[in-house]
Coordinates of C-alpha atoms and ligand atoms in Angstrom, one line a residue:
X1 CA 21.9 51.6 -2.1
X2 CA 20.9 55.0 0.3
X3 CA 24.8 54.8 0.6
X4 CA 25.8 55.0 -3.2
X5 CA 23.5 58.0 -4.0
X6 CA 24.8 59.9 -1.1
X7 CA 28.1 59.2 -2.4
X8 CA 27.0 60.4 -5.9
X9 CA 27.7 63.6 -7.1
X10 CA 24.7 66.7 -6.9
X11 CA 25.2 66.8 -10.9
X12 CA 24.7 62.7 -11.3
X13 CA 22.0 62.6 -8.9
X14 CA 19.9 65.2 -10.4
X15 CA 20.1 63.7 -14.1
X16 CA 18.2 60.5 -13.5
X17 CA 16.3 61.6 -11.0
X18 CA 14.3 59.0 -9.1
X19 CA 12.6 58.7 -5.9
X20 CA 15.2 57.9 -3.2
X21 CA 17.2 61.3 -5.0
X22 CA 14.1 63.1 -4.4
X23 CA 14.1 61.9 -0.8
X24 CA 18.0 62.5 -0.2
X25 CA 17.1 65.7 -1.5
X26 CA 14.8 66.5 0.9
X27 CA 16.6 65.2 3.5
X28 CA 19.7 67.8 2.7
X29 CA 17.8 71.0 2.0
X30 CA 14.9 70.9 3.3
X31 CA 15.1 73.6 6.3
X32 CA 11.8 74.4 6.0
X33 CA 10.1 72.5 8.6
X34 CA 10.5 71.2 12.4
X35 CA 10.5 67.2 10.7
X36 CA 13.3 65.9 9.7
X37 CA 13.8 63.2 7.5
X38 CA 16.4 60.4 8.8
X39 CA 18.1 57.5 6.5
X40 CA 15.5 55.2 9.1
X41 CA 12.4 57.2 7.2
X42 CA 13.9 57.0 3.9
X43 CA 14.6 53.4 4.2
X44 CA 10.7 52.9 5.2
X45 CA 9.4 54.7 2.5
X46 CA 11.2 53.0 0.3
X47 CA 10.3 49.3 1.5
X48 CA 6.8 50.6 1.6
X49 CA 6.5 51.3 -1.9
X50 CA 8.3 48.4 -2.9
X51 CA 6.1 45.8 -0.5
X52 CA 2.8 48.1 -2.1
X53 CA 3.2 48.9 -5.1
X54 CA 5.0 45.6 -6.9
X55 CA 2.7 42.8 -6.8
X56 CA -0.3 45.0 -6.6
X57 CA 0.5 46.4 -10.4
X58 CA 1.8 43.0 -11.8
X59 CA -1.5 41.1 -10.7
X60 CA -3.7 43.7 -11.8
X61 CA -1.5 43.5 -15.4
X62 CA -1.5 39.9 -14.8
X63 CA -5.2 39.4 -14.8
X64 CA -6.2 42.2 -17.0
X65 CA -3.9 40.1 -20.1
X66 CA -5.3 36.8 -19.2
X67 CA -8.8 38.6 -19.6
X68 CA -7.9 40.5 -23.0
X69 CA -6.6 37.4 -24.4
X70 CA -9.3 35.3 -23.6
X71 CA -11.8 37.7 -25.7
X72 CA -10.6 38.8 -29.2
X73 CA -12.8 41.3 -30.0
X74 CA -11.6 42.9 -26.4
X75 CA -8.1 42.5 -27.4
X76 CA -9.0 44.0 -31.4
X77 CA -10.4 47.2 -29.1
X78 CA -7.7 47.6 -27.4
X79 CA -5.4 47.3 -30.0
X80 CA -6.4 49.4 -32.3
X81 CA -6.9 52.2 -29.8
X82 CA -3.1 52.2 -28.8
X83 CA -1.8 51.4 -31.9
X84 CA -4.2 54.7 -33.6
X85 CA -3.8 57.0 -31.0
X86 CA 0.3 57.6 -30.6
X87 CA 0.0 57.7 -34.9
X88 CA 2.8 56.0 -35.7
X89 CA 5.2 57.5 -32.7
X90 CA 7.6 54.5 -31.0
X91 CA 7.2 55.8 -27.8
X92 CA 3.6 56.5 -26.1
X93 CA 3.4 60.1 -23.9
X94 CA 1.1 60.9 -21.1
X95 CA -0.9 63.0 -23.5
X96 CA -1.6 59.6 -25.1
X97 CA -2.6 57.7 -22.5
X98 CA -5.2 60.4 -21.4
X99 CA -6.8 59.7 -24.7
X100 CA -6.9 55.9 -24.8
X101 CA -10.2 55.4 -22.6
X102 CA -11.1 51.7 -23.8
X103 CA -7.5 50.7 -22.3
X104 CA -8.7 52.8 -18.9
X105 CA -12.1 51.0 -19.3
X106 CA -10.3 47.3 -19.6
X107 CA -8.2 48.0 -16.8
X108 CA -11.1 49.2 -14.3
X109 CA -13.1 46.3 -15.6
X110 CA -10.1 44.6 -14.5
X111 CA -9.7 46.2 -11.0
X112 CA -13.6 46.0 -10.5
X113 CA -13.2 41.8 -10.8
X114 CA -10.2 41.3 -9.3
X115 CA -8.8 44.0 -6.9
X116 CA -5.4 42.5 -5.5
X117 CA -6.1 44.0 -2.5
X118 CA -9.6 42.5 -1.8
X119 CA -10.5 43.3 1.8
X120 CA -8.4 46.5 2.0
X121 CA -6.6 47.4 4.9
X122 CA -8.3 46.7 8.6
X123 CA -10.6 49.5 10.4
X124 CA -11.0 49.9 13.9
X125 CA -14.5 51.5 14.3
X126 CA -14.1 54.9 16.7
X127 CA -17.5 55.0 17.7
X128 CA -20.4 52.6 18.1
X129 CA -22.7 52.1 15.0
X130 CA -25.3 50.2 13.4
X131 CA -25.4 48.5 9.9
X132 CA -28.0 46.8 8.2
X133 CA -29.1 46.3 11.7
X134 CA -25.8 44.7 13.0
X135 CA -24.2 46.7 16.1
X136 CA -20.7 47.3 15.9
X137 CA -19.1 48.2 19.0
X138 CA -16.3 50.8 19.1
X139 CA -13.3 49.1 18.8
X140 CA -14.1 46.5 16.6
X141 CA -11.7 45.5 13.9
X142 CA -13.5 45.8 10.5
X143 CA -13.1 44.4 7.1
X144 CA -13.9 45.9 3.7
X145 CA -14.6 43.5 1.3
X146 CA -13.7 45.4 -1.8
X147 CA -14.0 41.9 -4.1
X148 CA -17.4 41.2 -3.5
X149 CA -18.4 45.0 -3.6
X150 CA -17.4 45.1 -7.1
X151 CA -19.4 42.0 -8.0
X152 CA -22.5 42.8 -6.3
X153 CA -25.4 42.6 -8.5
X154 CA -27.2 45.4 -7.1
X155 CA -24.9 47.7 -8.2
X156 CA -23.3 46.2 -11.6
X157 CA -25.6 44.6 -14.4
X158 CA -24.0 41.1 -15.4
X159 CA -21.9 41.3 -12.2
X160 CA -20.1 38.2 -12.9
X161 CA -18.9 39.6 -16.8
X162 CA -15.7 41.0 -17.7
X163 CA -17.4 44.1 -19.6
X164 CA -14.8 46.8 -19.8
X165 CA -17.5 48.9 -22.2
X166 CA -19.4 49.9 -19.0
X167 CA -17.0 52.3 -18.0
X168 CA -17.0 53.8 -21.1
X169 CA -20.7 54.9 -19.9
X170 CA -20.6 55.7 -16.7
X171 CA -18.9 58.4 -14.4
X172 CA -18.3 55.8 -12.0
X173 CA -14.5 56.4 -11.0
X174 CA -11.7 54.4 -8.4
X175 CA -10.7 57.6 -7.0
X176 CA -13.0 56.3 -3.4
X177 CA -15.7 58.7 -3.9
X178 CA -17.7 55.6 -5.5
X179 CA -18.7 53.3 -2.7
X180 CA -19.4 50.0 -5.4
X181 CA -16.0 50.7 -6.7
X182 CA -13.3 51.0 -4.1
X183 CA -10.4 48.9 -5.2
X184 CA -7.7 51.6 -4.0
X185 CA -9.7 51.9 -0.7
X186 CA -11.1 55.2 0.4
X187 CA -10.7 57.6 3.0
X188 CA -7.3 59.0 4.3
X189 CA -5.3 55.9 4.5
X190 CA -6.4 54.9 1.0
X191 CA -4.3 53.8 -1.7
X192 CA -1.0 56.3 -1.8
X193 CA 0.0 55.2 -5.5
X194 CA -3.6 55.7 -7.0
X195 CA -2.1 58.5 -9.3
X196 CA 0.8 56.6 -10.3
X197 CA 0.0 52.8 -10.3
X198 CA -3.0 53.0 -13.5
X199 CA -0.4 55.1 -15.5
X200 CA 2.6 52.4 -15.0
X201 CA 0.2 49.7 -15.6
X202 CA -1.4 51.5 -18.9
X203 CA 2.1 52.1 -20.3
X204 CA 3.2 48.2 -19.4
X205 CA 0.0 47.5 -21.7
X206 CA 0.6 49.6 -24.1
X207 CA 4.6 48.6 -24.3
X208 CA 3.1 44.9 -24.9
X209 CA 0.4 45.2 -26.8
X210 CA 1.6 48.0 -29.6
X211 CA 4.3 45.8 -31.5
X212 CA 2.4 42.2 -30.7
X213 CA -0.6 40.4 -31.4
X214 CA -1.6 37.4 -28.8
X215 CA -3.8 34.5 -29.7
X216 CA -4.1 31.6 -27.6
X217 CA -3.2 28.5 -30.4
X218 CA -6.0 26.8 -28.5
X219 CA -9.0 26.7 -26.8
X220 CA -9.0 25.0 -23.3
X221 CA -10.8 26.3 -20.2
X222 CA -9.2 28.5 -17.9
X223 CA -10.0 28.0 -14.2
X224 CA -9.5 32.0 -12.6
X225 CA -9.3 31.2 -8.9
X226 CA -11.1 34.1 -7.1
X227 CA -10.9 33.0 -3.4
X228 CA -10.5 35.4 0.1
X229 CA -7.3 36.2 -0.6
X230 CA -5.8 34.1 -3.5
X231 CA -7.4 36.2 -6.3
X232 CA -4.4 38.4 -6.0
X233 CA -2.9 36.2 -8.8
X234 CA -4.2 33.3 -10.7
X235 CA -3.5 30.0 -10.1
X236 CA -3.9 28.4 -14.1
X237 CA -1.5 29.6 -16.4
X238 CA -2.4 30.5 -20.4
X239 CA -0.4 29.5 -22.5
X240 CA -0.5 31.8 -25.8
X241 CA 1.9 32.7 -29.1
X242 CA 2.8 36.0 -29.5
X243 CA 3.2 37.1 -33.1
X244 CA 5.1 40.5 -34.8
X245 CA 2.0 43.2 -35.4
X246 CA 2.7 44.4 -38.7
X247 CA 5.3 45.9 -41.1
X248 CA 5.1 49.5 -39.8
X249 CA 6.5 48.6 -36.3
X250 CA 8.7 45.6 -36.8
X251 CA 9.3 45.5 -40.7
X252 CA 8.3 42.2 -41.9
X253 CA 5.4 39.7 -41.1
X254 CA 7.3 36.6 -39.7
X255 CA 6.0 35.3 -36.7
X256 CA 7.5 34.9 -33.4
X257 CA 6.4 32.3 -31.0
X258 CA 6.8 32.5 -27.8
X259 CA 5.1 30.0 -25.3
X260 CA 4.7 31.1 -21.8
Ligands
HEM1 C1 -3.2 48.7 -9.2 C2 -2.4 48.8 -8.2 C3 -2.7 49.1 -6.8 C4 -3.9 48.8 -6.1 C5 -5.1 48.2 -6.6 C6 -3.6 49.2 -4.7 C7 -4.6 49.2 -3.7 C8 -4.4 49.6 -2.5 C9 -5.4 49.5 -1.4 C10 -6.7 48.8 -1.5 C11 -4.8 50.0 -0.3 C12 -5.5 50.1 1.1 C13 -6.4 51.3 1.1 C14 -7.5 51.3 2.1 O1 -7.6 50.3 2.9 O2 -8.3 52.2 2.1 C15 -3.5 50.4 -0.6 C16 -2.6 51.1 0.3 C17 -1.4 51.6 -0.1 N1 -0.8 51.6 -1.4 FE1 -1.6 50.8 -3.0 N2 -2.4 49.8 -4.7 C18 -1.8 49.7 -5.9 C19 -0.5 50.1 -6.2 C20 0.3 50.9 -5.4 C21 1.5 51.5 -5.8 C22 2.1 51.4 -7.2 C23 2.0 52.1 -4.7 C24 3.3 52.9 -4.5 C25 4.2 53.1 -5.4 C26 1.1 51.9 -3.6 C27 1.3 52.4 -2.4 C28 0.4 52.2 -1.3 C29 0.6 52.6 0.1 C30 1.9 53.4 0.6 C31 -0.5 52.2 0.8 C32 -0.7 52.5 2.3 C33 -1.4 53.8 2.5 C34 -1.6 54.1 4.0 O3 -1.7 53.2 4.8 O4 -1.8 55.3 4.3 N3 0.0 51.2 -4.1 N4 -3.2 50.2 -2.0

């Protein structure tokens, strides 16, 4: 793949820019500094942010759907917000997005219950310390257990709920600066797609909720597995039919069905 954009033309690769052009890029003109950025870098980065950033974003979509569709007045919210807010355009822009706060509020509510990275990455403590009258001895290996921060009562009120209207109220963010909220980490090694993974997963939403409705044709109960580490994904599947929205996107009312 490094090998066919090199090979590429400057005027192809600069039309479609993506992220390995950016890097070859770099790589070519970048004078500037005493670092220099081999195809051994570029090839890490790029594993990096595929072994980070894939599964992360699809469980978090994953999860936040199986949520929505399991409460239809949640799903009606959401709905209506990104089907009123682009007014009528096909395509959503980031402008948009900024504006639809009840889908940022489902998807924190989402991160907040199941962050698919639940005990962040390991620390190694630099110094020795004391908490909540436990020593920890430099050196130790430590574990942040991000899941059960974000469900501790202390901090949320009906812990256990998926309640996305509570961030609709409170400046509580997941930028790290909020110790009961943490689910892209903190400090310097903290999550490096913070920026960019909410707006992929908001447009993913907003791509499948704006032309769709989804009602589950039945009620049966849904198992959400929310062990150590398996509450990355869920283990039961819902089953639910997706129908056409309406006239104005699709242009007729017939319903499709799709089981899966
Ligand atoms: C909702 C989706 C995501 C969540 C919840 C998430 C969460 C996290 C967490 C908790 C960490 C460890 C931070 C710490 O221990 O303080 C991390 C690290 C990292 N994430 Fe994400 N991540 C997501 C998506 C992405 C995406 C889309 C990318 C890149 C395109 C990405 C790139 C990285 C990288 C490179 C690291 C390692 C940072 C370092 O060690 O310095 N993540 N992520």
């Amino acid at each position: 793949m490094i090998e066919e954009h090199i090979s590429s033309s400057e005027k192809e690769r600069s039309k479609g820019i993506s992220f390995l052009d950016v890097l070859l890029n770099i790589q070519e003109n970048d004078s500037s500094s005493d670092f220099h950025l081999t195809k051994e870098h570029i090839k890490a980065n790029l594993l990096i942010m595929i072994a980070t950033g894939t599964e992360t974003s699809f469980a978090v979509l994953d999860w936040t759907m199986a949520k929505i569709i399991r409460n239809p007045s949640q799903m009606r919210k959401t709905q209506a917000e990104i089907r009123e807010i682009p007014k009528g355009e096909a395509t959503v822009r980031e402008e948009h997005l900024s504006k639809m706060l009840y889908l940022k509020a489902v998807i924190k509510e989402s991160l907040r219950l199941n962050p698919p990275v639940p005990l962040l990455l390991p620390r190694e403590c630099i110094q020795d310390c004391q908490i909540n009258g436990y020593e920890i001895p430099k050196t130790t290996r430590v574990l942040i257990n991000a899941w059960a921060i974000g469900r501790d009562p202390e901090n949320w009120e009906s812990s256990e709920e998926f309640k996305p209207e509570r961030f609709m109220k409170c400046s509580i963010d997941d930028k790290g600066n909020h110790f009961e909220f943490i689910p892209f980490g903190s400090g310097r090694r903290m999550c490096a797609g913070m920026q960019f993974a909410p707006t992929s997963i908001e447009l993913t939403l907003w791509s499948s909720r704006h032309g769709l409705e989804s009602r589950r044709p039945f009620f049966f109960p849904c198992r959400f597995c929310a062990s150590q580490w398996g509450n990355r994904l869920r283990h039961v599947s819902i089953f639910f039919h997706a129908l056409k929205a309406d006239r104005t996107v699709y242009g007729d009312h017939h319903n499709l069905f799709l089981d899966g």
